[in-house]
PDB file of C-alpha atoms in Angstrom:
ATOM      1  CA  MET L   1     -21.678 -17.384 -11.783  1.00  0.00           C
ATOM      2  CA  ALA L   2     -19.225 -15.494 -14.073  1.00  0.00           C
ATOM      3  CA  SER L   3     -17.140 -17.880 -16.198  1.00  0.00           C
ATOM      4  CA  SER L   4     -13.711 -17.399 -17.047  1.00  0.00           C
ATOM      5  CA  ALA L   5     -14.784 -18.349 -21.080  1.00  0.00           C
ATOM      6  CA  ALA L   6     -15.436 -14.558 -23.106  1.00  0.00           C
ATOM      7  CA  GLY L   7     -12.120 -13.644 -21.704  1.00  0.00           C
ATOM      8  CA  CYS L   8     -12.051 -10.900 -21.011  1.00  0.00           C
ATOM      9  CA  VAL L   9     -10.950  -8.763 -18.361  1.00  0.00           C
ATOM     10  CA  VAL L  10     -12.598  -7.025 -15.423  1.00  0.00           C
ATOM     11  CA  ILE L  11     -11.276  -3.668 -13.883  1.00  0.00           C
ATOM     12  CA  VAL L  12     -12.693  -2.833 -10.601  1.00  0.00           C
ATOM     13  CA  GLY L  13     -11.728   0.678  -9.642  1.00  0.00           C
ATOM     14  CA  SER L  14     -11.909   3.330 -11.691  1.00  0.00           C
ATOM     15  CA  GLY L  15      -8.979   5.926 -10.380  1.00  0.00           C
ATOM     16  CA  VAL L  16      -5.578   6.440 -11.940  1.00  0.00           C
ATOM     17  CA  ILE L  17      -4.281   2.256 -11.469  1.00  0.00           C
ATOM     18  CA  GLY L  18      -7.001   1.182 -12.571  1.00  0.00           C
ATOM     19  CA  ARG L  19      -7.317   3.431 -16.291  1.00  0.00           C
ATOM     20  CA  SER L  20      -4.098   3.135 -16.334  1.00  0.00           C
ATOM     21  CA  TRP L  21      -4.379  -0.455 -16.790  1.00  0.00           C
ATOM     22  CA  ALA L  22      -7.483  -0.698 -18.502  1.00  0.00           C
ATOM     23  CA  MET L  23      -5.595   1.255 -20.909  1.00  0.00           C
ATOM     24  CA  LEU L  24      -2.689  -1.398 -20.819  1.00  0.00           C
ATOM     25  CA  PHE L  25      -5.180  -4.740 -21.681  1.00  0.00           C
ATOM     26  CA  ALA L  26      -7.317  -2.535 -24.480  1.00  0.00           C
ATOM     27  CA  SER L  27      -3.497  -2.323 -26.240  1.00  0.00           C
ATOM     28  CA  GLY L  28      -2.994  -5.915 -25.667  1.00  0.00           C
ATOM     29  CA  GLY L  29      -6.034  -6.435 -27.422  1.00  0.00           C
ATOM     30  CA  PHE L  30      -8.236  -8.193 -24.539  1.00  0.00           C
ATOM     31  CA  GLN L  31     -12.237  -6.661 -23.614  1.00  0.00           C
ATOM     32  CA  VAL L  32     -11.998  -4.689 -20.519  1.00  0.00           C
ATOM     33  CA  LYS L  33     -15.362  -3.880 -18.240  1.00  0.00           C
ATOM     34  CA  LEU L  34     -14.318  -1.203 -15.771  1.00  0.00           C
ATOM     35  CA  TYR L  35     -16.276  -1.379 -12.969  1.00  0.00           C
ATOM     36  CA  ASP L  36     -16.865   1.532 -10.074  1.00  0.00           C
ATOM     37  CA  ILE L  37     -19.515   2.197  -7.630  1.00  0.00           C
ATOM     38  CA  GLU L  38     -20.961   5.089  -9.178  1.00  0.00           C
ATOM     39  CA  GLN L  39     -21.740   5.666 -12.668  1.00  0.00           C
ATOM     40  CA  GLN L  40     -20.328   9.438 -13.071  1.00  0.00           C
ATOM     41  CA  GLN L  41     -17.411   7.404 -11.844  1.00  0.00           C
ATOM     42  CA  ILE L  42     -17.514   5.862 -14.448  1.00  0.00           C
ATOM     43  CA  ARG L  43     -18.293   8.304 -17.123  1.00  0.00           C
ATOM     44  CA  ASN L  44     -15.214  10.844 -15.952  1.00  0.00           C
ATOM     45  CA  ALA L  45     -13.407   7.429 -16.030  1.00  0.00           C
ATOM     46  CA  LEU L  46     -13.699   6.773 -19.579  1.00  0.00           C
ATOM     47  CA  GLU L  47     -13.268   9.984 -20.617  1.00  0.00           C
ATOM     48  CA  ASN L  48     -10.129  10.091 -19.033  1.00  0.00           C
ATOM     49  CA  ILE L  49      -9.424   7.704 -20.968  1.00  0.00           C
ATOM     50  CA  ARG L  50     -10.208   8.686 -24.339  1.00  0.00           C
ATOM     51  CA  LYS L  51      -7.727  12.265 -23.940  1.00  0.00           C
ATOM     52  CA  GLU L  52      -5.182  10.389 -22.735  1.00  0.00           C
ATOM     53  CA  MET L  53      -5.112   7.859 -25.399  1.00  0.00           C
ATOM     54  CA  LYS L  54      -5.770  11.028 -28.311  1.00  0.00           C
ATOM     55  CA  LEU L  55      -2.791  12.136 -26.609  1.00  0.00           C
ATOM     56  CA  LEU L  56      -0.576   9.375 -26.941  1.00  0.00           C
ATOM     57  CA  GLU L  57      -1.051   8.515 -30.132  1.00  0.00           C
ATOM     58  CA  GLN L  58      -0.336  12.280 -30.995  1.00  0.00           C
ATOM     59  CA  ALA L  59       2.807  12.040 -29.257  1.00  0.00           C
ATOM     60  CA  GLY L  60       3.545   8.583 -31.176  1.00  0.00           C
ATOM     61  CA  SER L  61       3.505   7.040 -27.250  1.00  0.00           C
ATOM     62  CA  LEU L  62       0.246   4.811 -27.844  1.00  0.00           C
ATOM     63  CA  LYS L  63       1.314   0.657 -26.834  1.00  0.00           C
ATOM     64  CA  GLY L  64       0.204  -1.888 -28.946  1.00  0.00           C
ATOM     65  CA  SER L  65      -0.880  -2.774 -32.537  1.00  0.00           C
ATOM     66  CA  LEU L  66      -3.992  -1.336 -32.620  1.00  0.00           C
ATOM     67  CA  SER L  67      -5.391   2.270 -33.682  1.00  0.00           C
ATOM     68  CA  VAL L  68      -6.445   3.949 -30.604  1.00  0.00           C
ATOM     69  CA  GLU L  69     -10.308   3.964 -31.774  1.00  0.00           C
ATOM     70  CA  GLU L  70      -9.776   0.627 -31.978  1.00  0.00           C
ATOM     71  CA  GLN L  71      -8.257   0.102 -28.198  1.00  0.00           C
ATOM     72  CA  LEU L  72     -11.450   2.939 -26.964  1.00  0.00           C
ATOM     73  CA  SER L  73     -13.546   0.370 -28.032  1.00  0.00           C
ATOM     74  CA  LEU L  74     -12.729  -2.278 -26.413  1.00  0.00           C
ATOM     75  CA  ILE L  75     -13.225  -0.605 -23.236  1.00  0.00           C
ATOM     76  CA  SER L  76     -16.997  -0.245 -20.820  1.00  0.00           C
ATOM     77  CA  GLY L  77     -17.861   0.652 -17.740  1.00  0.00           C
ATOM     78  CA  CYS L  78     -20.223  -1.226 -15.610  1.00  0.00           C
ATOM     79  CA  PRO L  79     -21.954   0.082 -12.130  1.00  0.00           C
ATOM     80  CA  ASN L  80     -23.064  -3.271 -11.724  1.00  0.00           C
ATOM     81  CA  ILE L  81     -19.951  -6.099 -10.048  1.00  0.00           C
ATOM     82  CA  GLN L  82     -22.208  -9.231 -11.101  1.00  0.00           C
ATOM     83  CA  GLU L  83     -22.894  -8.209 -14.387  1.00  0.00           C
ATOM     84  CA  ALA L  84     -19.145  -6.733 -15.329  1.00  0.00           C
ATOM     85  CA  VAL L  85     -17.169  -9.805 -13.808  1.00  0.00           C
ATOM     86  CA  GLU L  86     -19.848 -11.601 -16.116  1.00  0.00           C
ATOM     87  CA  GLY L  87     -17.222 -13.513 -18.760  1.00  0.00           C
ATOM     88  CA  ALA L  88     -14.170 -12.442 -17.308  1.00  0.00           C
ATOM     89  CA  MET L  89     -10.708 -14.804 -16.988  1.00  0.00           C
ATOM     90  CA  HIS L  90      -8.871 -11.898 -15.015  1.00  0.00           C
ATOM     91  CA  ILE L  91     -10.393  -9.079 -12.744  1.00  0.00           C
ATOM     92  CA  GLN L  92      -7.805  -6.584 -11.609  1.00  0.00           C
ATOM     93  CA  GLU L  93      -8.563  -5.040  -8.055  1.00  0.00           C
ATOM     94  CA  CYS L  94      -7.577  -1.516  -8.108  1.00  0.00           C
ATOM     95  CA  VAL L  95      -9.465   0.317  -5.083  1.00  0.00           C
ATOM     96  CA  PRO L  96      -8.120   2.550  -2.546  1.00  0.00           C
ATOM     97  CA  GLU L  97      -5.608   0.714  -0.065  1.00  0.00           C
ATOM     98  CA  ASP L  98      -7.995  -0.435   2.788  1.00  0.00           C
ATOM     99  CA  LEU L  99      -7.456  -3.861   4.178  1.00  0.00           C
ATOM    100  CA  GLU L 100     -11.143  -3.979   5.160  1.00  0.00           C
ATOM    101  CA  LEU L 101     -12.713  -2.242   2.330  1.00  0.00           C
ATOM    102  CA  LYS L 102     -10.048  -4.579  -0.351  1.00  0.00           C
ATOM    103  CA  LYS L 103     -11.368  -7.604   1.657  1.00  0.00           C
ATOM    104  CA  LYS L 104     -15.036  -6.848   1.558  1.00  0.00           C
ATOM    105  CA  ILE L 105     -14.526  -6.558  -2.551  1.00  0.00           C
ATOM    106  CA  PHE L 106     -12.747  -9.708  -2.803  1.00  0.00           C
ATOM    107  CA  ALA L 107     -14.836 -11.599  -0.735  1.00  0.00           C
ATOM    108  CA  GLN L 108     -17.995 -10.225  -2.437  1.00  0.00           C
ATOM    109  CA  LEU L 109     -16.088 -11.595  -6.395  1.00  0.00           C
ATOM    110  CA  ASP L 110     -14.897 -14.818  -4.374  1.00  0.00           C
ATOM    111  CA  SER L 111     -19.364 -15.622  -4.246  1.00  0.00           C
ATOM    112  CA  ILE L 112     -19.334 -14.792  -8.049  1.00  0.00           C
ATOM    113  CA  ILE L 113     -16.563 -16.181  -9.951  1.00  0.00           C
ATOM    114  CA  ASP L 114     -16.135 -19.599 -10.840  1.00  0.00           C
ATOM    115  CA  ASP L 115     -12.916 -21.584 -10.261  1.00  0.00           C
ATOM    116  CA  ARG L 116     -11.079 -20.312 -13.630  1.00  0.00           C
ATOM    117  CA  VAL L 117     -10.742 -16.709 -13.053  1.00  0.00           C
ATOM    118  CA  ILE L 118      -7.645 -15.151 -11.244  1.00  0.00           C
ATOM    119  CA  LEU L 119      -8.339 -12.328  -8.756  1.00  0.00           C
ATOM    120  CA  SER L 120      -5.404 -10.550  -9.019  1.00  0.00           C
ATOM    121  CA  SER L 121      -4.989  -6.834  -6.103  1.00  0.00           C
ATOM    122  CA  SER L 122      -2.860  -4.436  -7.206  1.00  0.00           C
ATOM    123  CA  THR L 123      -1.960  -3.272  -3.475  1.00  0.00           C
ATOM    124  CA  SER L 124       1.631  -2.291  -2.939  1.00  0.00           C
ATOM    125  CA  CYS L 125       2.337  -3.160   0.711  1.00  0.00           C
ATOM    126  CA  LEU L 126      -0.889  -5.437   1.876  1.00  0.00           C
ATOM    127  CA  MET L 127      -0.083  -9.285   2.699  1.00  0.00           C
ATOM    128  CA  PRO L 128      -1.536 -11.480   0.264  1.00  0.00           C
ATOM    129  CA  SER L 129      -2.415 -13.817   3.528  1.00  0.00           C
ATOM    130  CA  LYS L 130      -4.072 -10.867   4.866  1.00  0.00           C
ATOM    131  CA  LEU L 131      -6.122 -10.632   2.180  1.00  0.00           C
ATOM    132  CA  PHE L 132      -7.090 -13.129   0.755  1.00  0.00           C
ATOM    133  CA  ALA L 133      -7.791 -14.949   3.850  1.00  0.00           C
ATOM    134  CA  GLY L 134     -10.717 -17.146   3.701  1.00  0.00           C
ATOM    135  CA  LEU L 135     -11.941 -17.041   0.291  1.00  0.00           C
ATOM    136  CA  VAL L 136     -13.269 -19.912  -1.183  1.00  0.00           C
ATOM    137  CA  HIS L 137     -11.689 -19.486  -4.607  1.00  0.00           C
ATOM    138  CA  VAL L 138      -8.082 -18.866  -2.555  1.00  0.00           C
ATOM    139  CA  LYS L 139      -5.932 -20.188  -5.021  1.00  0.00           C
ATOM    140  CA  GLN L 140      -6.609 -18.631  -8.226  1.00  0.00           C
ATOM    141  CA  CYS L 141      -5.402 -15.243  -6.101  1.00  0.00           C
ATOM    142  CA  ILE L 142      -1.942 -13.346  -6.405  1.00  0.00           C
ATOM    143  CA  VAL L 143      -0.841 -10.174  -6.256  1.00  0.00           C
ATOM    144  CA  ALA L 144       0.461  -7.874  -9.218  1.00  0.00           C
ATOM    145  CA  HIS L 145       1.376  -5.293  -7.737  1.00  0.00           C
ATOM    146  CA  PRO L 146       2.301  -2.552 -10.655  1.00  0.00           C
ATOM    147  CA  VAL L 147       4.446   0.635 -10.783  1.00  0.00           C
ATOM    148  CA  ASN L 148       2.116   4.390 -10.662  1.00  0.00           C
ATOM    149  CA  PRO L 149       1.204   4.430 -13.476  1.00  0.00           C
ATOM    150  CA  PRO L 150       1.756   0.393 -14.916  1.00  0.00           C
ATOM    151  CA  TYR L 151       1.054   2.284 -18.664  1.00  0.00           C
ATOM    152  CA  TYR L 152       4.139   3.821 -18.746  1.00  0.00           C
ATOM    153  CA  ILE L 153       6.896   2.026 -16.077  1.00  0.00           C
ATOM    154  CA  PRO L 154       6.425  -2.260 -16.907  1.00  0.00           C
ATOM    155  CA  LEU L 155       7.760  -3.628 -13.864  1.00  0.00           C
ATOM    156  CA  VAL L 156       5.217  -5.389 -12.034  1.00  0.00           C
ATOM    157  CA  GLU L 157       5.774  -7.870  -9.181  1.00  0.00           C
ATOM    158  CA  LEU L 158       3.832 -10.751  -8.894  1.00  0.00           C
ATOM    159  CA  VAL L 159       3.216 -11.576  -4.807  1.00  0.00           C
ATOM    160  CA  PRO L 160       1.012 -14.885  -4.184  1.00  0.00           C
ATOM    161  CA  HIS L 161      -0.903 -16.805  -1.260  1.00  0.00           C
ATOM    162  CA  PRO L 162       0.601 -19.024   0.144  1.00  0.00           C
ATOM    163  CA  GLU L 163      -2.246 -21.587  -1.191  1.00  0.00           C
ATOM    164  CA  THR L 164      -2.081 -19.549  -4.756  1.00  0.00           C
ATOM    165  CA  ALA L 165      -1.562 -22.281  -6.973  1.00  0.00           C
ATOM    166  CA  PRO L 166       1.455 -22.827  -9.676  1.00  0.00           C
ATOM    167  CA  THR L 167      -0.892 -22.211 -12.592  1.00  0.00           C
ATOM    168  CA  THR L 168      -2.369 -18.934 -11.316  1.00  0.00           C
ATOM    169  CA  VAL L 169       1.069 -17.496 -11.243  1.00  0.00           C
ATOM    170  CA  ASP L 170       2.151 -18.710 -14.469  1.00  0.00           C
ATOM    171  CA  ARG L 171      -1.263 -17.671 -16.228  1.00  0.00           C
ATOM    172  CA  THR L 172      -0.733 -14.110 -14.430  1.00  0.00           C
ATOM    173  CA  HIS L 173       2.690 -13.803 -15.646  1.00  0.00           C
ATOM    174  CA  ALA L 174       2.048 -14.784 -19.220  1.00  0.00           C
ATOM    175  CA  LEU L 175      -1.168 -12.086 -19.075  1.00  0.00           C
ATOM    176  CA  MET L 176       1.565  -9.568 -17.713  1.00  0.00           C
ATOM    177  CA  LYS L 177       3.538 -10.546 -20.383  1.00  0.00           C
ATOM    178  CA  LYS L 178       1.547 -10.490 -23.499  1.00  0.00           C
ATOM    179  CA  ILE L 179       0.357  -7.005 -22.469  1.00  0.00           C
ATOM    180  CA  GLY L 180       3.678  -5.731 -22.251  1.00  0.00           C
ATOM    181  CA  GLN L 181       4.979  -5.358 -18.689  1.00  0.00           C
ATOM    182  CA  CYS L 182       7.873  -7.179 -17.201  1.00  0.00           C
ATOM    183  CA  PRO L 183       6.711  -9.463 -14.383  1.00  0.00           C
ATOM    184  CA  MET L 184       8.625 -10.057 -11.729  1.00  0.00           C
ATOM    185  CA  ARG L 185       7.712 -13.969  -9.229  1.00  0.00           C
ATOM    186  CA  VAL L 186       8.214 -13.002  -5.962  1.00  0.00           C
ATOM    187  CA  GLN L 187       8.679 -16.616  -4.668  1.00  0.00           C
ATOM    188  CA  LYS L 188       6.979 -15.676  -1.193  1.00  0.00           C
ATOM    189  CA  GLU L 189       5.471 -12.668   0.678  1.00  0.00           C
ATOM    190  CA  VAL L 190       7.583 -10.338   2.436  1.00  0.00           C
ATOM    191  CA  ALA L 191       5.992  -7.516   4.191  1.00  0.00           C
ATOM    192  CA  GLY L 192       6.022  -3.769   2.037  1.00  0.00           C
ATOM    193  CA  PHE L 193       7.025  -6.319  -1.589  1.00  0.00           C
ATOM    194  CA  VAL L 194      11.037  -6.035  -2.852  1.00  0.00           C
ATOM    195  CA  LEU L 195      10.042  -3.115  -4.958  1.00  0.00           C
ATOM    196  CA  ASN L 196       9.182  -0.980  -1.836  1.00  0.00           C
ATOM    197  CA  ARG L 197      11.653  -2.618   0.128  1.00  0.00           C
ATOM    198  CA  LEU L 198      15.086  -1.395  -2.781  1.00  0.00           C
ATOM    199  CA  GLN L 199      13.138   2.027  -3.175  1.00  0.00           C
ATOM    200  CA  TYR L 200      12.543   3.165   0.245  1.00  0.00           C
ATOM    201  CA  ALA L 201      16.671   2.035   0.844  1.00  0.00           C
ATOM    202  CA  ILE L 202      17.806   3.838  -1.676  1.00  0.00           C
ATOM    203  CA  ILE L 203      15.662   7.356  -1.245  1.00  0.00           C
ATOM    204  CA  SER L 204      16.265   7.131   2.761  1.00  0.00           C
ATOM    205  CA  GLU L 205      20.261   6.764   2.524  1.00  0.00           C
ATOM    206  CA  ALA L 206      19.758   9.747  -0.168  1.00  0.00           C
ATOM    207  CA  TRP L 207      18.396  12.132   2.414  1.00  0.00           C
ATOM    208  CA  ARG L 208      21.002  11.041   4.323  1.00  0.00           C
ATOM    209  CA  LEU L 209      23.184  12.029   2.076  1.00  0.00           C
ATOM    210  CA  VAL L 210      22.249  14.867   1.806  1.00  0.00           C
ATOM    211  CA  GLU L 211      21.638  15.429   4.945  1.00  0.00           C
ATOM    212  CA  ARG L 212      24.900  14.641   6.144  1.00  0.00           C
ATOM    213  CA  LEU L 213      27.119  16.002   3.381  1.00  0.00           C
ATOM    214  CA  ARG L 214      24.972  18.327   1.122  1.00  0.00           C
ATOM    215  CA  TRP L 215      25.519  15.697  -1.483  1.00  0.00           C
ATOM    216  CA  THR L 216      22.735  17.041  -4.699  1.00  0.00           C
ATOM    217  CA  CYS L 217      23.865  14.501  -6.821  1.00  0.00           C
ATOM    218  CA  TRP L 218      20.439  12.000  -6.598  1.00  0.00           C
ATOM    219  CA  CYS L 219      19.194  14.462  -7.658  1.00  0.00           C
ATOM    220  CA  ASN L 220      20.413  14.033 -11.274  1.00  0.00           C
ATOM    221  CA  PRO L 221      17.964  12.221 -12.507  1.00  0.00           C
ATOM    222  CA  PHE L 222      20.684  10.198 -14.828  1.00  0.00           C
ATOM    223  CA  PHE L 223      22.799   9.212 -11.735  1.00  0.00           C
ATOM    224  CA  LEU L 224      21.245   6.192 -10.499  1.00  0.00           C
ATOM    225  CA  ALA L 225      20.195   5.465 -14.276  1.00  0.00           C
ATOM    226  CA  ALA L 226      23.877   5.517 -14.911  1.00  0.00           C
ATOM    227  CA  ALA L 227      25.332   3.684 -11.772  1.00  0.00           C
ATOM    228  CA  LEU L 228      22.726   0.908 -11.570  1.00  0.00           C
ATOM    229  CA  GLY L 229      21.250   0.451 -15.207  1.00  0.00           C
TER     230      GLY L 229
END
């Protein structure tokens, strides 16, 4: 059974969001294990991470106080989920937005973790009550929805399951702060969460203005920043 004693972070899924999370946690000094089902996908992800972090270093945009090589040394890959979660304190799921796929992964994780490991999903729209339904460790489950890609945009929505323990929310909030993110607690789940609903409302109204008034100011990237901050 996986224990949280060693304090590493596990990323499940090596796509854009998974790689970005891995970079963020490494920037905060955490040991990171990147899990995917194919060894080649892991190799590709680690190479992409190396290239991106080198570019960030050259641009003076690398996060954290550690050097790029120190951060890269904290990130490893593992194609075996049981080995990957050994020693985990936090598991961040980043697989495609497919409810059944995510439920299958969380059921597998649920069977191999102890009662201290946080199970977190990066889902942008799936309700925690459906995503974590039936899990033994449901009190340790939470959605930590990032803006894509999280390395460059700090907001993270924290959305609990109705049975999520307050300590799970507190620990996740503290972890996000530690890696330089801006966590926002959503007190209860709502379809689409908060950020998506606000974004959709603004974009929808902007298109209506374009269609009716031939309004083009919204295309200027400084318009909303100057108006809303």
